[in-house]
Amino acid sequence: MASNQQAGPGIGELAKDSASARIGIVMGEVGGRVQIRPVGGGKEWDALPDSVESPSEQEVLSARLAVRNGNSRAGL
């Protein structure tokens, strides 16, 4: 991200894309966009840097619980 912007979550950290209300893990930045992967794995999506912020504790817990529930249903 540009140095004049407030730094958001770094690579490997949880982030919220406020434009889509999705939570994921920051994988990197390409072409001026932040690449975020869903917490449970899957295809990355691109987010505008201005839309990327740290999720609240409640959002983090909710995202992790959703992954555990999905794994439980799949027998993992």
PDB file of C-alpha atoms in Angstrom:
ATOM      1  CA  MET A   1       0.000   0.000   0.000  1.00  0.00           C
ATOM      2  CA  ALA A   2       1.140   3.539  -0.547  1.00  0.00           C
ATOM      3  CA  SER A   3       3.122   5.084   2.285  1.00  0.00           C
ATOM      4  CA  ASN A   4       0.605   7.914   2.743  1.00  0.00           C
ATOM      5  CA  GLN A   5      -2.202   5.467   3.527  1.00  0.00           C
ATOM      6  CA  GLN A   6      -2.842   3.933   6.911  1.00  0.00           C
ATOM      7  CA  ALA A   7      -1.352   0.451   6.900  1.00  0.00           C
ATOM      8  CA  GLY A   8      -3.921  -2.330   6.920  1.00  0.00           C
ATOM      9  CA  PRO A   9      -3.392  -5.983   7.781  1.00  0.00           C
ATOM     10  CA  GLY A  10      -0.144  -7.437   6.479  1.00  0.00           C
ATOM     11  CA  ILE A  11       0.550 -10.635   4.574  1.00  0.00           C
ATOM     12  CA  GLY A  12      -0.641 -13.658   6.539  1.00  0.00           C
ATOM     13  CA  GLU A  13      -3.009 -11.628   8.708  1.00  0.00           C
ATOM     14  CA  LEU A  14      -6.790 -11.741   8.788  1.00  0.00           C
ATOM     15  CA  ALA A  15      -8.489  -8.924   6.922  1.00  0.00           C
ATOM     16  CA  LYS A  16     -11.987  -7.746   6.120  1.00  0.00           C
ATOM     17  CA  ASP A  17     -12.884  -6.553   2.645  1.00  0.00           C
ATOM     18  CA  SER A  18     -15.453  -3.941   3.613  1.00  0.00           C
ATOM     19  CA  ALA A  19     -16.708  -3.685   0.021  1.00  0.00           C
ATOM     20  CA  SER A  20     -17.892  -7.310   0.068  1.00  0.00           C
ATOM     21  CA  ALA A  21     -18.022  -7.881   3.863  1.00  0.00           C
ATOM     22  CA  ARG A  22     -15.833 -10.974   3.420  1.00  0.00           C
ATOM     23  CA  ILE A  23     -13.070 -12.052   5.796  1.00  0.00           C
ATOM     24  CA  GLY A  24      -9.898 -13.758   4.672  1.00  0.00           C
ATOM     25  CA  ILE A  25      -6.128 -13.944   4.888  1.00  0.00           C
ATOM     26  CA  VAL A  26      -3.988 -11.385   3.072  1.00  0.00           C
ATOM     27  CA  MET A  27      -1.842 -13.227   0.543  1.00  0.00           C
ATOM     28  CA  GLY A  28      -0.139 -10.278  -1.142  1.00  0.00           C
ATOM     29  CA  GLU A  29      -0.607  -7.277  -3.366  1.00  0.00           C
ATOM     30  CA  VAL A  30      -0.585  -7.287  -7.159  1.00  0.00           C
ATOM     31  CA  GLY A  31      -1.368  -4.412  -9.489  1.00  0.00           C
ATOM     32  CA  GLY A  32      -2.452  -2.107  -6.695  1.00  0.00           C
ATOM     33  CA  ARG A  33      -4.987  -4.593  -5.321  1.00  0.00           C
ATOM     34  CA  VAL A  34      -4.790  -6.711  -2.192  1.00  0.00           C
ATOM     35  CA  GLN A  35      -5.232 -10.438  -2.720  1.00  0.00           C
ATOM     36  CA  ILE A  36      -7.249 -12.152   0.001  1.00  0.00           C
ATOM     37  CA  ARG A  37      -7.941 -15.875   0.408  1.00  0.00           C
ATOM     38  CA  PRO A  38     -10.969 -17.200   2.328  1.00  0.00           C
ATOM     39  CA  VAL A  39     -10.146 -18.413   5.863  1.00  0.00           C
ATOM     40  CA  GLY A  40     -11.141 -21.993   5.024  1.00  0.00           C
ATOM     41  CA  GLY A  41      -9.159 -21.979   1.781  1.00  0.00           C
ATOM     42  CA  GLY A  42     -10.314 -21.463  -1.751  1.00  0.00           C
ATOM     43  CA  LYS A  43      -9.853 -19.005  -4.560  1.00  0.00           C
ATOM     44  CA  GLU A  44      -8.386 -15.605  -3.741  1.00  0.00           C
ATOM     45  CA  TRP A  45     -10.196 -12.403  -4.574  1.00  0.00           C
ATOM     46  CA  ASP A  46      -8.871  -8.915  -5.206  1.00  0.00           C
ATOM     47  CA  ALA A  47      -9.800  -5.997  -2.986  1.00  0.00           C
ATOM     48  CA  LEU A  48      -9.053  -2.310  -3.223  1.00  0.00           C
ATOM     49  CA  PRO A  49      -6.545  -1.296  -0.519  1.00  0.00           C
ATOM     50  CA  ASP A  50      -8.966   1.351   0.823  1.00  0.00           C
ATOM     51  CA  SER A  51     -11.545  -1.407   1.446  1.00  0.00           C
ATOM     52  CA  VAL A  52      -9.215  -3.649   3.450  1.00  0.00           C
ATOM     53  CA  GLU A  53      -9.348  -3.316   7.222  1.00  0.00           C
ATOM     54  CA  SER A  54      -8.765  -5.381  10.335  1.00  0.00           C
ATOM     55  CA  PRO A  55     -11.821  -7.442  11.291  1.00  0.00           C
ATOM     56  CA  SER A  56     -13.419  -7.135  14.721  1.00  0.00           C
ATOM     57  CA  GLU A  57     -12.895  -9.931  17.246  1.00  0.00           C
ATOM     58  CA  GLN A  58     -16.475 -11.042  16.686  1.00  0.00           C
ATOM     59  CA  GLU A  59     -15.923 -11.243  12.906  1.00  0.00           C
ATOM     60  CA  VAL A  60     -12.735 -13.282  13.412  1.00  0.00           C
ATOM     61  CA  LEU A  61     -14.486 -15.736  15.732  1.00  0.00           C
ATOM     62  CA  SER A  62     -17.440 -16.028  13.364  1.00  0.00           C
ATOM     63  CA  ALA A  63     -15.181 -16.768  10.378  1.00  0.00           C
ATOM     64  CA  ARG A  64     -13.182 -19.393  12.281  1.00  0.00           C
ATOM     65  CA  LEU A  65     -16.345 -21.028  13.611  1.00  0.00           C
ATOM     66  CA  ALA A  66     -17.757 -21.252  10.085  1.00  0.00           C
ATOM     67  CA  VAL A  67     -14.604 -23.081   8.964  1.00  0.00           C
ATOM     68  CA  ARG A  68     -14.805 -25.520  11.892  1.00  0.00           C
ATOM     69  CA  ASN A  69     -18.479 -26.187  11.235  1.00  0.00           C
ATOM     70  CA  GLY A  70     -17.736 -26.850   7.572  1.00  0.00           C
ATOM     71  CA  ASN A  71     -14.919 -29.220   8.492  1.00  0.00           C
ATOM     72  CA  SER A  72     -17.169 -31.002  10.969  1.00  0.00           C
ATOM     73  CA  ARG A  73     -19.862 -31.528   8.326  1.00  0.00           C
ATOM     74  CA  ALA A  74     -17.222 -32.876   5.956  1.00  0.00           C
ATOM     75  CA  GLY A  75     -15.942 -35.305   8.600  1.00  0.00           C
ATOM     76  CA  LEU A  76     -12.558 -33.623   8.984  1.00  0.00           C
TER      77      LEU A  76
END
